[in-house]
CSV table of C-alpha atoms and ligand atoms in Angstrom, one decimal:
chain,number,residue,atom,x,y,z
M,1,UNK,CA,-17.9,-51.4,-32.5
M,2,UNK,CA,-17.1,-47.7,-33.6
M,3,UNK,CA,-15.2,-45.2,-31.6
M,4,UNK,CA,-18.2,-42.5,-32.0
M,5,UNK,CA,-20.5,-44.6,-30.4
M,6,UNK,CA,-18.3,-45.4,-27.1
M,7,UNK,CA,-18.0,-41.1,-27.3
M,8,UNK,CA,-21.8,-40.9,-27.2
M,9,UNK,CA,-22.1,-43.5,-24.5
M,10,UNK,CA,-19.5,-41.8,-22.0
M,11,UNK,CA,-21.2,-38.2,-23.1
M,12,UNK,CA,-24.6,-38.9,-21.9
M,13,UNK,CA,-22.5,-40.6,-18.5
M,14,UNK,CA,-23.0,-44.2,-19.4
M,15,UNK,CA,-21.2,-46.5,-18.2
M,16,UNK,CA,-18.1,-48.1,-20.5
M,17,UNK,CA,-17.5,-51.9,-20.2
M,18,UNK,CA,-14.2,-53.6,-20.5
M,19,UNK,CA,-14.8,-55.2,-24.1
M,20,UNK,CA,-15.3,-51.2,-25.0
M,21,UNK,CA,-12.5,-50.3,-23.0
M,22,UNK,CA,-10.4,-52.6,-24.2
M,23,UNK,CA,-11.2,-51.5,-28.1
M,24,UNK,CA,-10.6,-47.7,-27.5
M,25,UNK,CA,-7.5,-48.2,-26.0
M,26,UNK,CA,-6.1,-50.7,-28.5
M,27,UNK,CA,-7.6,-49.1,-31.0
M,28,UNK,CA,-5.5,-46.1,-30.3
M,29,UNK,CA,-2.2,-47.4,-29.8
M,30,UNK,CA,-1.8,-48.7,-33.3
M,31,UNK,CA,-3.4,-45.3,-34.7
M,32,UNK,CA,-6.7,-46.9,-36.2
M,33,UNK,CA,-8.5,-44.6,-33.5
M,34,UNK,CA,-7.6,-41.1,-34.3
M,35,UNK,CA,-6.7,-38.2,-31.8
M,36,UNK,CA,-9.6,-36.2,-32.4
M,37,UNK,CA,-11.8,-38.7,-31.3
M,38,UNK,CA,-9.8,-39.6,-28.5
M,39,UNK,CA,-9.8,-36.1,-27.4
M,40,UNK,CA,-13.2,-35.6,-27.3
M,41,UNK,CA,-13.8,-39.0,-25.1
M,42,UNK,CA,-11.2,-37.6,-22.5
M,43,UNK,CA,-13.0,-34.6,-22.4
M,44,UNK,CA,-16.3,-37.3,-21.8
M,45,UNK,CA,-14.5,-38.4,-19.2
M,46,UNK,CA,-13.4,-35.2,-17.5
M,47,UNK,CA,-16.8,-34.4,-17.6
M,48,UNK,CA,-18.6,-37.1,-16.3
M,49,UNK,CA,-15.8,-39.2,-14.3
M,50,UNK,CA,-15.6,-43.0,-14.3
M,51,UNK,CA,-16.5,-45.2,-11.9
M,52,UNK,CA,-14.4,-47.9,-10.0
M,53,UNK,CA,-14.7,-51.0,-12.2
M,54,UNK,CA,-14.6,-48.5,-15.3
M,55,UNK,CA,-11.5,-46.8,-14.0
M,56,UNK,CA,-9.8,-50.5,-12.8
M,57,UNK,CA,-10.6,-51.7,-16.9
M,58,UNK,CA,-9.4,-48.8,-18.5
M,59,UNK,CA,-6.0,-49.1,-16.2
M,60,UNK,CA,-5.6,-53.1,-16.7
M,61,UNK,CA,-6.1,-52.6,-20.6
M,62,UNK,CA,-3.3,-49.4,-20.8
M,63,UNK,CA,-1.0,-51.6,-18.5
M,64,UNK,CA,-1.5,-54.6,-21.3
M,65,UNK,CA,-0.7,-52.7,-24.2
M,66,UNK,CA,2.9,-53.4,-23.9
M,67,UNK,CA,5.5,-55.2,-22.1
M,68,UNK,CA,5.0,-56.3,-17.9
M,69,UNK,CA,7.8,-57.2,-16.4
M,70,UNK,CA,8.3,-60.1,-14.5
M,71,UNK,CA,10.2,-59.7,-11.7
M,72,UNK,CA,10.1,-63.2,-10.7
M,73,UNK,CA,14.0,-63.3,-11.7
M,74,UNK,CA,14.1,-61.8,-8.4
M,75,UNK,CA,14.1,-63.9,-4.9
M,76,UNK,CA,11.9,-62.3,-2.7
M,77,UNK,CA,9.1,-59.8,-2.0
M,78,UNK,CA,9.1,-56.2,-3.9
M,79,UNK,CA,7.7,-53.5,-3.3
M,80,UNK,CA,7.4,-49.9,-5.0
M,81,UNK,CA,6.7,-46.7,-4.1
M,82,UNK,CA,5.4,-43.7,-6.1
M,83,UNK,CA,4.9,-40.1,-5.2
M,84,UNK,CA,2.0,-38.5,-7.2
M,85,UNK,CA,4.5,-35.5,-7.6
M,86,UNK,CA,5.9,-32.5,-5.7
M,87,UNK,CA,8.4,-29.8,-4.9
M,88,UNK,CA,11.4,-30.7,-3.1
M,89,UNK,CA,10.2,-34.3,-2.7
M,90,UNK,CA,13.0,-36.6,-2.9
M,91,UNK,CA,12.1,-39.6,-0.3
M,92,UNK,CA,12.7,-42.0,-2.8
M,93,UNK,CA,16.6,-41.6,-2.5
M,94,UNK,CA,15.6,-41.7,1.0
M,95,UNK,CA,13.2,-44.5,1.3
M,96,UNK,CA,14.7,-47.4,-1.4
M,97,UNK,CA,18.3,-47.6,0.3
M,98,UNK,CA,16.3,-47.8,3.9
M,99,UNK,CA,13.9,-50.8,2.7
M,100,UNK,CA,16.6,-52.6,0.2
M,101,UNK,CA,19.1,-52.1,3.3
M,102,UNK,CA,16.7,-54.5,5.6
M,103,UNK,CA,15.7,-57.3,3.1
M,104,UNK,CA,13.1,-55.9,1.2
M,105,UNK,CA,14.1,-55.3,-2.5
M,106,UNK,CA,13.5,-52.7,-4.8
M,107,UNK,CA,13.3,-52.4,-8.2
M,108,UNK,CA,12.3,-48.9,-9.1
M,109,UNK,CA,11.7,-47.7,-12.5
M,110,UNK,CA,11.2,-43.9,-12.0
M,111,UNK,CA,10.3,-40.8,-14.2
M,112,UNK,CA,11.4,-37.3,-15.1
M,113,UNK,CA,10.3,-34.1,-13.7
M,114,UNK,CA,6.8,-33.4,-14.7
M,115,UNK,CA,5.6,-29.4,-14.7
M,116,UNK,CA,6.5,-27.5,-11.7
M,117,UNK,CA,7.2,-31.1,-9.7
M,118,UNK,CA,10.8,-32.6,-10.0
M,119,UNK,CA,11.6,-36.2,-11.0
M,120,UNK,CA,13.7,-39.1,-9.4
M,121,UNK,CA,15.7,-39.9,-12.6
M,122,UNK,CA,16.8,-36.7,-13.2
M,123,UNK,CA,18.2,-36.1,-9.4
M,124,UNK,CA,20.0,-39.8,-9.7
M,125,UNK,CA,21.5,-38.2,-12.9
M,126,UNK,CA,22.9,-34.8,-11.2
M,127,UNK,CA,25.4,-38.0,-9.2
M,128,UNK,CA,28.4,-37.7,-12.1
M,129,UNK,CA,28.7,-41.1,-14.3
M,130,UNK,CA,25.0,-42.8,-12.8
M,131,UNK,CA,23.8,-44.7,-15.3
M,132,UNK,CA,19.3,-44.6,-15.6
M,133,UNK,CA,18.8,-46.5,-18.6
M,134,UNK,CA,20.6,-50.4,-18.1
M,135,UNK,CA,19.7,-53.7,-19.7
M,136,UNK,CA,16.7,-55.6,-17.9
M,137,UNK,CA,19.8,-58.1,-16.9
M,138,UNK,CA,22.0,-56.0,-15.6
M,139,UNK,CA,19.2,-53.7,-12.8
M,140,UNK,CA,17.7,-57.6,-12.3
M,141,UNK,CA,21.4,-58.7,-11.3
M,142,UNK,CA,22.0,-55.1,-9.4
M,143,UNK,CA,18.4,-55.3,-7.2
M,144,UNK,CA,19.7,-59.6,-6.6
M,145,UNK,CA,23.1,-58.0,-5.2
M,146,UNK,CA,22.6,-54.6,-3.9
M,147,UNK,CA,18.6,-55.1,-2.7
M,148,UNK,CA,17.7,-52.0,-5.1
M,149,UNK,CA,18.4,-50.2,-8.9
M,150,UNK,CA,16.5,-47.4,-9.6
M,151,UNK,CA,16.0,-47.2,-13.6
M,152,UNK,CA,14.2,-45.0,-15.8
M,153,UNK,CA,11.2,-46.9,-18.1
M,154,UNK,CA,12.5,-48.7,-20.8
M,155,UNK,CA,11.3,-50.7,-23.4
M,156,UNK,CA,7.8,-50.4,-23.9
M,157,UNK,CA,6.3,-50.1,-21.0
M,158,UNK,CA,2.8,-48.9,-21.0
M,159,UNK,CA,2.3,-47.2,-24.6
M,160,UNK,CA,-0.5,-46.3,-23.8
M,161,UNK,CA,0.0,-44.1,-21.2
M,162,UNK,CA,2.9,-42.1,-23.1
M,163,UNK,CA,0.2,-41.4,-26.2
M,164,UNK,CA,-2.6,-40.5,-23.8
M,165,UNK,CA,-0.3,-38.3,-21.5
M,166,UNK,CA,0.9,-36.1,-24.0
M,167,UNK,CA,-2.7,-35.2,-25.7
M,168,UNK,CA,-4.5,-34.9,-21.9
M,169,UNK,CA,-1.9,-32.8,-21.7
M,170,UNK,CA,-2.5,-30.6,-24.7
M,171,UNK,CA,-6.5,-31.1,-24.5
M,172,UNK,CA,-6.4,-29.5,-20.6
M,173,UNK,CA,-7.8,-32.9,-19.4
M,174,UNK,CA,-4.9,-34.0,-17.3
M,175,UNK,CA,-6.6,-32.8,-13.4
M,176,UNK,CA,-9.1,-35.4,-14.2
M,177,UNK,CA,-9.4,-38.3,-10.7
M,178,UNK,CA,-9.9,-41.3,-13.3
M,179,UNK,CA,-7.1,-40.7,-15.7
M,180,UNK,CA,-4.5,-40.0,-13.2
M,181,UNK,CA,-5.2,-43.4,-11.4
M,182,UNK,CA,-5.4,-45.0,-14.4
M,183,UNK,CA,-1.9,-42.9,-15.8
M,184,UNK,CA,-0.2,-43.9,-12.3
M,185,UNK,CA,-1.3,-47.2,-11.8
M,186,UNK,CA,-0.8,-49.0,-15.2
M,187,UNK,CA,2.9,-48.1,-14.9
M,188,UNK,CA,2.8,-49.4,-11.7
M,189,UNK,CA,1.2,-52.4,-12.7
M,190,UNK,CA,3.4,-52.9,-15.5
M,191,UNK,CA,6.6,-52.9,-13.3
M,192,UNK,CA,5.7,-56.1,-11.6
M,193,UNK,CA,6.5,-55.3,-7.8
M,194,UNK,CA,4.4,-57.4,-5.3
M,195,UNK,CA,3.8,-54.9,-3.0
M,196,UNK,CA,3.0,-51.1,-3.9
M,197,UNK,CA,2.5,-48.0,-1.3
M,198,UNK,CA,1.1,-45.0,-3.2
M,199,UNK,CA,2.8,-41.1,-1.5
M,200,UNK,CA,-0.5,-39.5,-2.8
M,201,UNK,CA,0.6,-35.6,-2.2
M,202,UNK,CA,-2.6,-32.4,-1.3
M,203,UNK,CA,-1.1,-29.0,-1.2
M,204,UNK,CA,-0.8,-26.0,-3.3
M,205,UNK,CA,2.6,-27.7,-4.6
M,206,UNK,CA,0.6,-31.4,-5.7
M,207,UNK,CA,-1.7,-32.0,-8.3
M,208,UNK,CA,-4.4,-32.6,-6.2
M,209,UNK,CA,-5.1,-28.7,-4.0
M,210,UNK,CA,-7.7,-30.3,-1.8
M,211,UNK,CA,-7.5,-33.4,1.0
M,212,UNK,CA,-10.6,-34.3,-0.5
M,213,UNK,CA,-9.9,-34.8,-3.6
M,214,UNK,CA,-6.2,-36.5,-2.8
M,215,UNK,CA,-8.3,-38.8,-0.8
M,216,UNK,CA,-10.6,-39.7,-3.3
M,217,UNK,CA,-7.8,-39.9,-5.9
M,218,UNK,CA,-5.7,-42.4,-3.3
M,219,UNK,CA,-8.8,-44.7,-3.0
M,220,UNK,CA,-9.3,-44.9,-6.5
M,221,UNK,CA,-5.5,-45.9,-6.6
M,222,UNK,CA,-5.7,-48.3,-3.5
M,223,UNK,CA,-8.9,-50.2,-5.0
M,224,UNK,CA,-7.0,-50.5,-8.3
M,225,UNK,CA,-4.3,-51.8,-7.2
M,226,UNK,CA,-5.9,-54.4,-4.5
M,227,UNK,CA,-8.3,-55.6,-7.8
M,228,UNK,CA,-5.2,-56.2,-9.2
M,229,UNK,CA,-4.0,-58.8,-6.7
M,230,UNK,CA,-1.1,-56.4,-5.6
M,231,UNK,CA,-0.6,-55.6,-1.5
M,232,UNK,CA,-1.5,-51.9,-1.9
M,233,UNK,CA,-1.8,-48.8,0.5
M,234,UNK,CA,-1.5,-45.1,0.3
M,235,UNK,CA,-0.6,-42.7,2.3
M,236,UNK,CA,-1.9,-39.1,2.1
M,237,UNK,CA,0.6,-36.3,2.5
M,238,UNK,CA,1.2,-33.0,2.9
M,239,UNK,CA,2.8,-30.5,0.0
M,240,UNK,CA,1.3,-27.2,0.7
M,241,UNK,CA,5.0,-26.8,1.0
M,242,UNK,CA,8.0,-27.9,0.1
M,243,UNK,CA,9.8,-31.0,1.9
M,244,UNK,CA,12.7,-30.1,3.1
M,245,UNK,CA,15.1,-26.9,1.9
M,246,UNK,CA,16.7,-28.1,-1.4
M,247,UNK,CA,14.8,-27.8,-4.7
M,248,UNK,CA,17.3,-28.7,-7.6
M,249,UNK,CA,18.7,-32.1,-8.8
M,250,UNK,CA,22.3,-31.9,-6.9
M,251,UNK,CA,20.9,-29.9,-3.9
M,252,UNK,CA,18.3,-32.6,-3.1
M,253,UNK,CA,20.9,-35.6,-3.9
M,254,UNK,CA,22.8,-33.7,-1.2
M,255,UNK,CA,20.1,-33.3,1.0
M,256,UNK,CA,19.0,-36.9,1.0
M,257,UNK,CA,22.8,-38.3,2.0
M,258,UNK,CA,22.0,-35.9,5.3
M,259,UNK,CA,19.0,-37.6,6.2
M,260,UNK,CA,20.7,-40.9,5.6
M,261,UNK,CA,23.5,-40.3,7.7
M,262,UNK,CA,20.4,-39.6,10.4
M,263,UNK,CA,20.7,-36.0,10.1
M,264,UNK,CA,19.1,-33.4,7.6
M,265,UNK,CA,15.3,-31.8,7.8
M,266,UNK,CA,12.9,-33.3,10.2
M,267,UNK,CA,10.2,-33.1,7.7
M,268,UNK,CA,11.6,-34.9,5.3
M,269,UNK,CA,13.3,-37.4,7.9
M,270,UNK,CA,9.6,-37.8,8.8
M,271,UNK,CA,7.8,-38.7,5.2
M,272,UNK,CA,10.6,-41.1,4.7
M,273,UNK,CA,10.6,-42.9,7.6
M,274,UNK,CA,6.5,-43.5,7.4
M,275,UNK,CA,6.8,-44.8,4.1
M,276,UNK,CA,9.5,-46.6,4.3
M,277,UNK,CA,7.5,-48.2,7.5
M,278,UNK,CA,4.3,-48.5,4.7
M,279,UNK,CA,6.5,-50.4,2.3
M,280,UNK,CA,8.5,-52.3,5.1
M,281,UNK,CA,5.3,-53.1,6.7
M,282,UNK,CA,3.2,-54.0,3.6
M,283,UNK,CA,6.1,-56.5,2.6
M,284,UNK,CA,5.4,-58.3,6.4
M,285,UNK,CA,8.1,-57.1,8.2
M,286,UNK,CA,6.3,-55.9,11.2
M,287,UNK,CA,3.3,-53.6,12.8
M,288,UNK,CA,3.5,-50.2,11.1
M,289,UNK,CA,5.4,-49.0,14.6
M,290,UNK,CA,7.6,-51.9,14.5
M,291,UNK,CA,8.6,-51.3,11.1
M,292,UNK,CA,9.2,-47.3,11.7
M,293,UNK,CA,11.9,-48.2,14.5
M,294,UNK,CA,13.7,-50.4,12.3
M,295,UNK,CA,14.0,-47.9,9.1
M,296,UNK,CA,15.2,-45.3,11.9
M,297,UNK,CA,17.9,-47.7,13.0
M,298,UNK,CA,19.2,-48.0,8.9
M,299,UNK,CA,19.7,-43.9,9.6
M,300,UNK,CA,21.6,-44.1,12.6
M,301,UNK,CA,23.6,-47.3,11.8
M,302,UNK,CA,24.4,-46.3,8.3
M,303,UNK,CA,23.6,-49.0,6.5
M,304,UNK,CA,20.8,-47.3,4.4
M,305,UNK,CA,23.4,-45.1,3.4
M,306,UNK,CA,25.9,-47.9,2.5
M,307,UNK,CA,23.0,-49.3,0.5
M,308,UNK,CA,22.8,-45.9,-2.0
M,309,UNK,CA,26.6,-45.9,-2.1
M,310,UNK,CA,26.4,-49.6,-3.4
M,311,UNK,CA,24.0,-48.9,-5.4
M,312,UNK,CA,25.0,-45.8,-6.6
M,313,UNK,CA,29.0,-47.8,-7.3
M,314,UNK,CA,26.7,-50.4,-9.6
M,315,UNK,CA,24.9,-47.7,-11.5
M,316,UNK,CA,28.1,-46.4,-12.4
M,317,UNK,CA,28.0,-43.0,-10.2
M,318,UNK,CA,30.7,-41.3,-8.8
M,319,UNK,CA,30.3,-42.8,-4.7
M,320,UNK,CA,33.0,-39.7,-3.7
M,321,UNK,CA,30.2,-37.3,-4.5
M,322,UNK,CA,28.1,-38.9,-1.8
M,323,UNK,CA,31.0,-38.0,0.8
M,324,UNK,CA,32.1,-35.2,-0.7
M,325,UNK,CA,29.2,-33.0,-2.0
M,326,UNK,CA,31.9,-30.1,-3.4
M,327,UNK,CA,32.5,-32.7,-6.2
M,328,UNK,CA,28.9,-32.6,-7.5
M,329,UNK,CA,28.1,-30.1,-10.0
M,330,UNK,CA,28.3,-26.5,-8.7
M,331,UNK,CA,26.8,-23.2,-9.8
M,332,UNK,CA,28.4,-20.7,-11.1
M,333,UNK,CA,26.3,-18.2,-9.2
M,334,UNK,CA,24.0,-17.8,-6.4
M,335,UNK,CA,21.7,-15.1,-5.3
M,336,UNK,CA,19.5,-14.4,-2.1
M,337,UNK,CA,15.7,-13.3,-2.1
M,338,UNK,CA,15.3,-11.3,0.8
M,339,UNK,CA,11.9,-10.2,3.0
M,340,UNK,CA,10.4,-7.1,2.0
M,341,UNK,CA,8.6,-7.4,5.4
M,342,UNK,CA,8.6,-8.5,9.1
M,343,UNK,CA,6.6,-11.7,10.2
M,344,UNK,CA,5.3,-14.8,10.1
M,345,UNK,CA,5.3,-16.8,6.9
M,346,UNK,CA,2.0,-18.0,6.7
M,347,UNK,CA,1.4,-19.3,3.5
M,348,UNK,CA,3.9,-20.7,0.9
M,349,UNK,CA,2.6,-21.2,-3.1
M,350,UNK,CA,4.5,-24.3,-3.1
M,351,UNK,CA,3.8,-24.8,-7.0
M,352,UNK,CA,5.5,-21.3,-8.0
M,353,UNK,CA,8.4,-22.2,-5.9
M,354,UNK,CA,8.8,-25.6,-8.2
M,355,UNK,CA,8.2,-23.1,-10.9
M,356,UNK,CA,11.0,-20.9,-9.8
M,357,UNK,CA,13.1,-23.7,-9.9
M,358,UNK,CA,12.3,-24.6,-13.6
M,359,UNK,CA,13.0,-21.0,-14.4
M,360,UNK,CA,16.3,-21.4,-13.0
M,361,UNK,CA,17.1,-24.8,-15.0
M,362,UNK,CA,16.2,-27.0,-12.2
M,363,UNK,CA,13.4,-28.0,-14.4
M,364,UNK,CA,12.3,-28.4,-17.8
M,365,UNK,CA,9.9,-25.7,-19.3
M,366,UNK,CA,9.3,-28.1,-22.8
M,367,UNK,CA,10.1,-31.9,-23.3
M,368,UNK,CA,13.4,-31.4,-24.9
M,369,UNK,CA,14.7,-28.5,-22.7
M,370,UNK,CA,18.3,-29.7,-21.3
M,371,UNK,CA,18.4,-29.2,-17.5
M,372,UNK,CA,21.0,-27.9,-15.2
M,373,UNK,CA,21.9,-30.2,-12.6
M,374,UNK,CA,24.0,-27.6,-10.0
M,375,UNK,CA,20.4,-25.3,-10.7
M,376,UNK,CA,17.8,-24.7,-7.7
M,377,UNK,CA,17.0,-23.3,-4.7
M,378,UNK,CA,17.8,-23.2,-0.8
M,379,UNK,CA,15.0,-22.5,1.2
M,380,UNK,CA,16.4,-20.5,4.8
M,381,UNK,CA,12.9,-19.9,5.7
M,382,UNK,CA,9.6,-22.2,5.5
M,383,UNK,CA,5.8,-21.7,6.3
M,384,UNK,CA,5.7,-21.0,10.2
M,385,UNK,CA,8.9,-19.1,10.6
M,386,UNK,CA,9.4,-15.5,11.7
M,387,UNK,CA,11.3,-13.7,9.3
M,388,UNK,CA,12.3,-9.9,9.6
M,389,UNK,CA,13.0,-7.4,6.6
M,390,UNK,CA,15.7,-7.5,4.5
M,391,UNK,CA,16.6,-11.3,5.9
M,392,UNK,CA,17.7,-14.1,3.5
M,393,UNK,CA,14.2,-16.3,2.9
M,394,UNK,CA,16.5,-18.2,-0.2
M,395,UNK,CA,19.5,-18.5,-2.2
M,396,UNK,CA,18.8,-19.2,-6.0
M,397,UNK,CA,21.4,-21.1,-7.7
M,398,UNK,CA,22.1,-20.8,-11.4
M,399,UNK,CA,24.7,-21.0,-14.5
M,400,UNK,CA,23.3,-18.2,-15.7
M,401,UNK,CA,23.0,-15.0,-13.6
M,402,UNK,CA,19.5,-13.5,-16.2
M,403,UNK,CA,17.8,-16.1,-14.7
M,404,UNK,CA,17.8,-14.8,-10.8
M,405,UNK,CA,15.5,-12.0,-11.9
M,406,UNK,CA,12.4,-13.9,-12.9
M,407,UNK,CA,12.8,-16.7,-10.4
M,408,UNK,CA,13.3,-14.5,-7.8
M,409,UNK,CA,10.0,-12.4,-8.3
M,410,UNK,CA,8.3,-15.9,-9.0
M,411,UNK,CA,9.9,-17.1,-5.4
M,412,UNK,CA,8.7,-14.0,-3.7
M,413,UNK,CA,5.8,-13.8,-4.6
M,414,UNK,CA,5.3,-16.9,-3.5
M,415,UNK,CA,5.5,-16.6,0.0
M,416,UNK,CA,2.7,-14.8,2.2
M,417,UNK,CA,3.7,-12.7,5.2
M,418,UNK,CA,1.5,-11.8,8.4
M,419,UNK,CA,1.7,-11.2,11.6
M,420,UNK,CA,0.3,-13.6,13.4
M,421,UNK,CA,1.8,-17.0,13.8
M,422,UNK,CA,0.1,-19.8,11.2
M,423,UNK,CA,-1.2,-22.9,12.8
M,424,UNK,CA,1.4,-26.0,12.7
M,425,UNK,CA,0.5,-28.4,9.7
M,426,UNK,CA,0.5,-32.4,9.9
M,427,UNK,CA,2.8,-33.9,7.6
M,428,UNK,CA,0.8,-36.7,7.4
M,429,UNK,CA,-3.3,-36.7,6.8
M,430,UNK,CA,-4.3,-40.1,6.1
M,431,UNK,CA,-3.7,-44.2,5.8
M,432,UNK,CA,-5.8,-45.8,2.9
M,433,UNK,CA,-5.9,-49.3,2.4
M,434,UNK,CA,-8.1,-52.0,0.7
M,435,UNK,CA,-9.9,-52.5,4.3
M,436,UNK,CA,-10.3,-48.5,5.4
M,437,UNK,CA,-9.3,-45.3,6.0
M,438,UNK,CA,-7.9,-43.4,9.0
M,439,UNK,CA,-7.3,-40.1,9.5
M,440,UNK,CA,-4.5,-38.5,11.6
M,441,UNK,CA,-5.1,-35.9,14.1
M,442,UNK,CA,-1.5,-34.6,14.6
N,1,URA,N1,1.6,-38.6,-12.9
N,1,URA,C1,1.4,-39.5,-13.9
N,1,URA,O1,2.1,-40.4,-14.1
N,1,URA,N2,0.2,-39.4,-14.5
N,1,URA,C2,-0.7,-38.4,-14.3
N,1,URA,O2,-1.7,-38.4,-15.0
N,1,URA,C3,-0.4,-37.4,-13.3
N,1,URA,C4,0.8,-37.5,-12.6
C-alpha cells in the first residue's frame, strides 16, 4: 500500500476502507508517513467529507493507537460527558458531582482550554493544591470511594489524535464534520466509560455556527459511538452566548458551587440539570423526567455539592475555597466595560467574548502560554437585557491592568445593541440518539 495512492483515492471522493485506514493512521504515528502527505489527505478530506463507516474506521483505528483503559476495576456503570467546547461552559463541575452523588460513577479524563473556549482541567486547577495528573490507581480508588475523579489524559491515550490535532490545526483543516467526530470520539472511546452523552454546542461561541451543522456533527458522534457498542446520546445546545456570567478559571469554579448549593444562573442551572438527566438516564436510572427531578433534588439537598468537596479533598484541593471563595485566587484589578448606548442587547459574539478572556490571561494565546487563574470576566448584562448608556455590561479581571484596554474593545465590540427586544432563545435544540432525533420547540 502507499500513502500517495490512499491521497488520490480520497481526492477524486472515493471511498477509504478500514485496511487503508488503518495503514495511514499507523503509518503516521511511528513517522514512516510524513506530514506533508498527511496534510494533503486532511485537506482530501475537508474537501470531500467522509462517510459514516469511513468516519467510525478512521475513529476506532486513532482510539487503537495507544493505551484504552479498562475501567472494569470499577463496580458499576460509567458514564462520560463531553462538551464540544464553549465560553463560560463549565457544567461538568456541575453535572459529575450531581450523577457520582446518586450512584452513577464518573471517571472523567478532561482537557485544556482550546482557542477562544475554556477547558475543565484548567478550572479544577484555579481550586489551590488540586491535583489533574494522578496514578491510574489512585483516580480508580478515588471514582470506587467518592463516585467521581476528574483527571487530565495521561499516558498515551490516543497518539493519534495529539499528532493530527496539532497539524489540522496548522493546515486550517480543523472545521472539518469527520475529523472532529473522529478527534472527539477516539478519546472518548479510549477512556472506557459504558455510557457516553455528547453536549454538542451551535452558536457564534461553538465550533459549529449553524444548528445544522451541530446536528449533523452530533449524529455522526451518536452513530460512532452506538457502532462502538457504547450507550450514546447527544444533546444539541445553545452557545450563541455565554452560559452563565463568569468566564475565567476561578470565577466559573465559583459559579458552579452556586448552582450546587441550588442557587446560581438559571441557564446554566438548566444545561446541567438536562444532562445530568441524559447521563443519569442513559445509565438506567429512570425516564429522562424522572431522572431530571432527582439531579434537582442533589441541588437542593446538597449532596452534589458534598460530592465536589469530597472529591475535591481527594484530589488534594483546598475544600475551604469551595465555602469561602475570598480564598481563591484574586485579581489584582478589575475594570468595567460600560454601554455606549441605550437598548436591547440583541446579539452577543460569544467567541470574541472567550477571546477577551484569553486576552486577559483567562486563556492561553499559544500552547505554552502560562494562564492566570483569578483572570476573566463578569457578565452584568446578557443577550435579551435592556441596558442604558454608560451602565456596567462587565467587569474584566486581570493581574495586569495593560490588558483591560484590548479586552475591553474585544468585549464591546462584541455585543450588538437595538432597540427592539430580541426574541427569547431555547437553551436546548435537540435529543439525538441511535434510534432518532427530536427537536425542541421551547
Ligand atoms: N475538540 C476536539 O477534541 N477535537 C476537535 O477536533 C475539535 C474539538
Amino acid at each position: 500500500m502507499r500513502m500517495y495512492d490512499l491521497i488520490e483515492k480520497k481526492k477524486r471522493g472515493g471511498e477509504l476502507n478500514h485496511d487503508e485506514l488503518h495503514y495511514m493512521v499507523d503509518g503516521y504515528v511511528k513517522g514512516e508517513i510524513p506530514d506533508y502527505q498527511m496534510s494533503a489527505m486532511l485537506m482530501a478530506i475537508y474537501f470531500n467529507g467522509m462517510s459514516d463507516d469511513e468516519t467510525t474506521f478512521l475513529t476506532l483505528e486513532m482510539a487503537r493507537s495507544g493505551d484504552m483503559v479498562d475501567l472494569s476495576p470499577i463496580e458499576g456503570f460509567k458514564v462520560d460527558k463531553h462538551s464540544t467546547g464553549g465560553v463560560g461552559d463549565k457544567t461538568t463541575l456541575i453535572i459529575g458531582p450531581v450523577v457520582a452523588a446518586l450512584g452513577v460513577r464518573v471517571a472523567k479524563m478532561s482537557g485544556r482550554g482550546l482557542g477562544h473556549t475554556g477547558g475543565t482541567i484548567d478550572k479544577l486547577e484555579a481550586i489551590p493544591g488540586f491535583r489533574t495528573s494522578i496514578p491510574r490507581e489512585e483516580f480508580f480508588d478515588i471514582v470506587g470511594r467518592v463516585g467521581i475523579a476528574v483527571a487530565g489524559q495521561s499516558g498515551n491515550l490516543v497518539p493519534a489524535d495529539k499528532k493530527l490535532y496539532a497539524l489540522r490545526d496548522v493546515t486550517a483543516t480543523v472545521d472539518s464534520i469527520p475529523l472532529i467526530a473522529s478527534s472527539i470520539m477516539s478519546k472518548k472511546l479510549a477512556a472506557g466509560s459504558d455510557g457516553i452523552v455528547l453536549d454538542v454546542k451551535t452558536g457564534s461561541g461553538a465550533f459549529m455556527k449553524t444548528l445544522e451543522d451541530s446536528v449533523t456533527l452530533a449524529r455522526k458522534m451518536v452513530a460512532i459511538g452506538t457502532g462502538a457498542g457504547r450507550a450514546c446520546t447527544a444533546l444539541i445546545t445553545d452557545m450563541d452566548v455565554p452560559l452563565g456570567f463568569a468566564i475565567g478559571n476561578a470565577l466559573e469554579v465559583i459559579e458552579s458551587v452556586e448552582v450546587l448549593k441550588g442557587k446560581g444562573p438559571e441557564d446554566l442551572r438548566e444545561v446541567s440539570l438536562r444532562l445530568a438527566a441524559e447521563m443519569l438516564h442513559t445509565a438506567g436510572r429512570g425516564s429522562a423526567g424522572e431522572c431530571y427531578h432527582m439531579a434537582e433534588k442533589t441541588l437542593r439537598d446538597g449532596s452534589a455539592f458534598e460530592t465536589l468537596k469530597k472529591m475535591t479533598e481527594a484530589q488534594g484541593g483546598d475544600v475551604r475555597c469551595l465555602e469561602n471563595p475570598e480564598l481563591f485566587p484574586q485579581a489584582a484589578f478589575t475594570s468595567e466595560v460600560k454601554a455606549q448606548q441605550s437598548g436591547y442587547i440583541v446579539h452577543m459574539d460569544t467567541e470574541a467574548c472567550g477571546i477577551a478572556s484569553v486576552l486577559l490571561r483567562a486563556g492561553r494565546s499559544r500552547k505554552e502560554d502560562e494562564i492566570d487563574p483569578a483572570a476573566g470576566i463578569v457578565l452584568c448584562k446578557k443577550y435579551g437585557d435592556r441596558v442604558e448608556e454608560g451602565q456596567t455590561l462587565a467587569v474584566l479581571y486581570a493581574s495586569d491592568r495593560d490588558l483591560f484596554e484590548a479586552a475591553g474593545k474585544k468585549l464591546l465590540d462584541a455585543y450588538r445593541i437595538s432597540d427592539s427586544r430580541p426574541e427569547a432563545k431555547k437553551l436546548i435544540y435537540a435529543r439525538i440518539s441511535g434510534s432518532g432525533e427530536v427537536r425542541y420547540e421551547a
